[in-house]
Short mmCIF file of C-alpha atoms in Angstrom, two decimals:
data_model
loop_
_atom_site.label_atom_id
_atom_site.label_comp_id
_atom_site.label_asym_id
_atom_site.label_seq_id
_atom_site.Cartn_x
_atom_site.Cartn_y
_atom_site.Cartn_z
CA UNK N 23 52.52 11.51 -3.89
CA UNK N 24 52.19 7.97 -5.07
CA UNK N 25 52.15 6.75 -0.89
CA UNK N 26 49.72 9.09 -0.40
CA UNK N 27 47.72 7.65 -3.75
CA UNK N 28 48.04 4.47 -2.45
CA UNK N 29 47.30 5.26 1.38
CA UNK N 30 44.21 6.78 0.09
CA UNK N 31 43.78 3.34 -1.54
CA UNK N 32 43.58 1.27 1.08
CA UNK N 33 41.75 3.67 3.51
CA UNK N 34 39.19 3.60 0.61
CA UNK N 35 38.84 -0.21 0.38
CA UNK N 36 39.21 -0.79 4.19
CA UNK N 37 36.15 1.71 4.88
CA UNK N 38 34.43 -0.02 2.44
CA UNK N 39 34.69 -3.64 3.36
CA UNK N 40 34.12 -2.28 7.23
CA UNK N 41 30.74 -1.16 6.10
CA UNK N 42 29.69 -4.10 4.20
CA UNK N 43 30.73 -6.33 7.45
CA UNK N 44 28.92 -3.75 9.28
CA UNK N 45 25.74 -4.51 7.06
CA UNK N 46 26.01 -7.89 6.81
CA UNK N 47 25.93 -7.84 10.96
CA UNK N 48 23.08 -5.67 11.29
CA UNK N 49 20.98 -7.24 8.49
CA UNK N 50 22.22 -11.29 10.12
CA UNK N 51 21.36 -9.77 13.59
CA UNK N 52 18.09 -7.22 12.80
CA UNK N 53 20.82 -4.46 14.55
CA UNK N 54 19.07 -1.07 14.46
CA UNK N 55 18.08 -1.81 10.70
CA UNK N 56 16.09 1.22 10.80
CA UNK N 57 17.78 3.57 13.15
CA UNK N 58 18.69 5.70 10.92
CA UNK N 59 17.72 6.50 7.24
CA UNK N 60 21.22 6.07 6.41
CA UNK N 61 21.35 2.55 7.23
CA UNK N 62 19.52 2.04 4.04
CA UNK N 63 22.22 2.14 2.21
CA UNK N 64 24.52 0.01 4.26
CA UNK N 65 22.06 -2.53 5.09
CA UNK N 66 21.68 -5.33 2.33
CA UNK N 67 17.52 -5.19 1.75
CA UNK N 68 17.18 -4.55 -2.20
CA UNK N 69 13.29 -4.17 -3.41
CA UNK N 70 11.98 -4.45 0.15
CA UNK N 71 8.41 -4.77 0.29
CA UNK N 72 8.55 -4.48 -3.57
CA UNK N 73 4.95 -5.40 -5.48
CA UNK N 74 4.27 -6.31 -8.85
CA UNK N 75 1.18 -3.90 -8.23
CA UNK N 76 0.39 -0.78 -7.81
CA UNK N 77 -1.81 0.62 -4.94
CA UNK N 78 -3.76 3.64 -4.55
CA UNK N 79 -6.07 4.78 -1.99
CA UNK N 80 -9.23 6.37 -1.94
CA UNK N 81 -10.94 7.86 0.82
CA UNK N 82 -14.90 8.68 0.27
CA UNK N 83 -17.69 9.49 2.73
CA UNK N 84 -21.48 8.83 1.82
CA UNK N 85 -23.72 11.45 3.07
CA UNK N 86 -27.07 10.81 3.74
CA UNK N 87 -28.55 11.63 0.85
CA UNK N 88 -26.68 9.05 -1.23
CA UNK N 89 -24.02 11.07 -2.73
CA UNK N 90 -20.30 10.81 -2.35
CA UNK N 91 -17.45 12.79 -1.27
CA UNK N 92 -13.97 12.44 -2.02
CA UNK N 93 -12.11 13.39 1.70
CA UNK N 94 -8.47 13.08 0.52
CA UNK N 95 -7.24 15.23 -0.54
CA UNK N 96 -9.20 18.44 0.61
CA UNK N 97 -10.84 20.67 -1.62
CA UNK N 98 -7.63 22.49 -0.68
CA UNK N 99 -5.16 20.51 -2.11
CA UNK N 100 -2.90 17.93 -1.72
CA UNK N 101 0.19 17.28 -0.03
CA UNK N 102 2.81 14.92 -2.05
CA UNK N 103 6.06 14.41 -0.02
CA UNK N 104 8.15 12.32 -2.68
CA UNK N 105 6.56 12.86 -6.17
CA UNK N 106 3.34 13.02 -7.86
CA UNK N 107 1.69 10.95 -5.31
CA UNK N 108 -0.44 12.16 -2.36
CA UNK N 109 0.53 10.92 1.44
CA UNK N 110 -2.65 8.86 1.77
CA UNK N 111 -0.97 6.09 -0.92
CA UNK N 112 2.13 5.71 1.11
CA UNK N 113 0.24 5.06 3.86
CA UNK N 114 -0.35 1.36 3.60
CA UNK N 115 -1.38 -0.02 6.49
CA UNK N 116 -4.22 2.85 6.75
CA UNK N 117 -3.33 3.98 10.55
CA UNK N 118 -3.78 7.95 8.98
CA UNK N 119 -6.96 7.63 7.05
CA UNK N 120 -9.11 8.38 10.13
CA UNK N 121 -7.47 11.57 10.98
CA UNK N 122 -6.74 12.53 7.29
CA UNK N 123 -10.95 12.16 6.71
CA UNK N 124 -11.77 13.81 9.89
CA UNK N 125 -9.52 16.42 9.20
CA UNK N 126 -11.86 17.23 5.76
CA UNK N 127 -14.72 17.02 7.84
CA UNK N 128 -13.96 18.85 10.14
CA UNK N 129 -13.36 21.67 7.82
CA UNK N 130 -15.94 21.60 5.68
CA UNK N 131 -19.42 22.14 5.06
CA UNK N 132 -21.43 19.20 4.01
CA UNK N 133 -24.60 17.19 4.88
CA UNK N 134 -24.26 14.90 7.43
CA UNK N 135 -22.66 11.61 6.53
CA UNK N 136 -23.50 8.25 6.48
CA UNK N 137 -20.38 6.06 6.84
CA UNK N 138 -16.81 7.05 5.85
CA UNK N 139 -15.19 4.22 3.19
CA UNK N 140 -11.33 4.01 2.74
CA UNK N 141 -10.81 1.86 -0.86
CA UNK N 142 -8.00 0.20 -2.12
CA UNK N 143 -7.38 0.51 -5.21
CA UNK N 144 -4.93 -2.21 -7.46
CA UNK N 145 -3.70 -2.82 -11.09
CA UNK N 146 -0.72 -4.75 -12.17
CA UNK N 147 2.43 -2.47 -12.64
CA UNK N 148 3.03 -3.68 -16.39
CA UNK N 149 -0.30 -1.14 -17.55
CA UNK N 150 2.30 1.70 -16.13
CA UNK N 151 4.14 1.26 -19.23
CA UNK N 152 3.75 4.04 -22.28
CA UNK N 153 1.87 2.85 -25.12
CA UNK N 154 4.91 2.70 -27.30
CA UNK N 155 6.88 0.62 -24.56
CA UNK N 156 3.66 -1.79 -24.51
CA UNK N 157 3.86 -2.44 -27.98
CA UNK N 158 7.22 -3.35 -27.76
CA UNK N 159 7.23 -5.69 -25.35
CA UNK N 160 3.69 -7.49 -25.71
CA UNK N 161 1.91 -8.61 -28.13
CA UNK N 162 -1.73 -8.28 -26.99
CA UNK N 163 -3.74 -5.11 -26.61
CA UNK N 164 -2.93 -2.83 -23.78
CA UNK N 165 -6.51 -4.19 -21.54
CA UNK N 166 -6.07 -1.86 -18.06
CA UNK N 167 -7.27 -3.96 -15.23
CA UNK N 168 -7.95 -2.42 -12.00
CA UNK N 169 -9.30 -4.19 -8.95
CA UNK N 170 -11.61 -2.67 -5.67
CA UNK N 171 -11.16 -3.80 -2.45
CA UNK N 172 -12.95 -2.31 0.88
CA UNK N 173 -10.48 -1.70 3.70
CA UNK N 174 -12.26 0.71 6.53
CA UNK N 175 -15.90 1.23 7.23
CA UNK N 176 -15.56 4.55 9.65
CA UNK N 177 -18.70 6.08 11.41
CA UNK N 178 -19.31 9.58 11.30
CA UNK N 179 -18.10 9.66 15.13
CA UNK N 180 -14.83 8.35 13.77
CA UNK N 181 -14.68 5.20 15.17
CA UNK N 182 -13.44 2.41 12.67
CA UNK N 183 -16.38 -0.13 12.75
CA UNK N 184 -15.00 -2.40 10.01
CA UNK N 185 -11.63 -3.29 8.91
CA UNK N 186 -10.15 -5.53 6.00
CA UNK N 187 -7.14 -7.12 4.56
CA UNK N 188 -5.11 -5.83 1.99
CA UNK N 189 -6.45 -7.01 -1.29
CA UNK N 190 -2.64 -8.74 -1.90
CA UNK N 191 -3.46 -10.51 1.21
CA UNK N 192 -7.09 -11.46 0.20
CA UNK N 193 -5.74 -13.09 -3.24
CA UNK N 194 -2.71 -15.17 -1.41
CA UNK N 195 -5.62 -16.82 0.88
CA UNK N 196 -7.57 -17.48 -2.26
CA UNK N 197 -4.95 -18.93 -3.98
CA UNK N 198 -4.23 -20.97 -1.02
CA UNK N 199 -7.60 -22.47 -0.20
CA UNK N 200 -7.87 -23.18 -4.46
CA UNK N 201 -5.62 -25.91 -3.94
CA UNK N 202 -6.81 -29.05 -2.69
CA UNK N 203 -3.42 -30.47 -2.25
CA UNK N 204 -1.82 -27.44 -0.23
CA UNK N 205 -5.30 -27.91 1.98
CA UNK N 206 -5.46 -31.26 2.64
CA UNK N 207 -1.24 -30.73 3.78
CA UNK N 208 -1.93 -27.58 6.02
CA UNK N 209 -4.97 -29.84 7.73
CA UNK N 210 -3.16 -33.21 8.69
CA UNK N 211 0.16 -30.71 9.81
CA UNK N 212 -2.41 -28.86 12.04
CA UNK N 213 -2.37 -30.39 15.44
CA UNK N 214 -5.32 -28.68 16.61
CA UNK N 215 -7.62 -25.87 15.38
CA UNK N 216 -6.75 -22.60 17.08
CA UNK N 217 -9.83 -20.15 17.19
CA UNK N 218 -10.55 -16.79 19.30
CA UNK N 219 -13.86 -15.72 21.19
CA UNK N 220 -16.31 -14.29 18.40
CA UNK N 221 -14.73 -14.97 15.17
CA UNK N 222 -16.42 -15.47 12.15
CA UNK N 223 -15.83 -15.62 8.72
CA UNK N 224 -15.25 -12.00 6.91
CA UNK N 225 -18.17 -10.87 5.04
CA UNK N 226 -18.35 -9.01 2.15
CA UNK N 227 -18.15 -5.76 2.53
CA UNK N 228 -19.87 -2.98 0.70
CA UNK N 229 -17.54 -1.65 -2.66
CA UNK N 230 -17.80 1.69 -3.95
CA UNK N 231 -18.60 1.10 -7.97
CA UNK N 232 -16.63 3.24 -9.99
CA UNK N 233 -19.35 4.83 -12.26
CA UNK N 234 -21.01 6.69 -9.29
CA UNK N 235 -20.00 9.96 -8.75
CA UNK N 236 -17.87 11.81 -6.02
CA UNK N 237 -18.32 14.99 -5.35
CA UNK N 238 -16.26 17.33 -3.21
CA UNK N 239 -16.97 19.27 -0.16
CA UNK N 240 -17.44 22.57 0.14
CA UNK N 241 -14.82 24.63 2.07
CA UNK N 242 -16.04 26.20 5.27
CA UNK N 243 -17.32 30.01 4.11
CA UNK N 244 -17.43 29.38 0.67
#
């Protein structure tokens, strides 16, 4: 009994220290990293992606008439596949917003719309905290803090007409051009300037403000 105890032992620790080698390959090597969800949890990549923010989207078409209409979710729910959230917030690169606001559309009844908007919505993760927790740990009032940022301008044909960074992304370019120094060192590093055919310098785009109100639409037959 104790050889088996102790075969079991080493088969244990072996196995283990295989998979951690196997990790540490994979993750050195970018070796199917994501082939399968399993490799998550042999593959060394702890808070991936992780924000100190937290990101919501909101996806709104403005009819004609000047009102707006919250597309997702549906006036017939919403689906949330891990949690409280809906699918549109996991969705951060925004390659499902089209379909998930043409799907609404498409089964609704509304007046005709102007322009589709998909918003991103941002707020530092520390205003998650209870208002006990907050207490605790700061010293100032709890002051929430949200932030706006355009991302999609979609026609009514469904054709994405404008598109725009993240607003993580928008802030790290700020912060970037705010510093002379950094500037001045990116210039003389720059060998040449390195442009395409029609760019141009990103206007600002249109931002929903938060007092006007959305309305939904109406499912077809009702």
């Amino acid at each position: 009994m104790r050889l088996f105890k102790r075969g079991l032992a080493c088969l244990t620790i072996i196995g283990y220290l295989g998979v951690l080698m196997f990790g540490i390959f994979c993750h050195t090597f970018s070796y199917r990293t994501a082939q399968h969800p399993a490799m998550y949890y042999i593959v060394w990549d702890m808070f991936c992606g992780w924000s100190a923010y937290s990101i919501r989207t909101h996806i709104v078409g403005e009819g004609v008439s000047g009102k707006y209409y919250e597309l997702s979710p549906g006036p017939w729910g919403d689906y949330k596949p891990y949690g409280d959230l809906g699918r549109r917030h996991y969705d951060t690169t925004g390659d499902a917003w089209l379909r998930m606001a043409m799907n609404t559309l498409d089964k609704t009844e509304h007046e005709p719309m102007l322009r589709i908007l998909c918003i991103e919505e941002a707020w530092c993760k520390k205003y998650n905290l209870p208002d006990s927790v907050w207490d605790k740990r700061y010293e100032e009032p709890k002051d929430f803090k949200n932030y706006y940022r355009l991302r999609k301008v979609i026609t009514p044909e469904g054709i994405v007409a404008q598109t725009y960074v993240p607003w993580l992304t928008r802030q790290r370019f700020l912060q970037i051009n705010d510093n002379p120094r950094l500037t001045a060192d990116m210039s003389r590093g720059r060998p040449f300037f390195a442009g395409t055919v029609g760019s141009r310098i990103e206007p600002q785009g249109p931002q929903h403000d938060p007092d006007v109100p959305i309305h939904l639409a109406s499912p077809v037959g009702n």
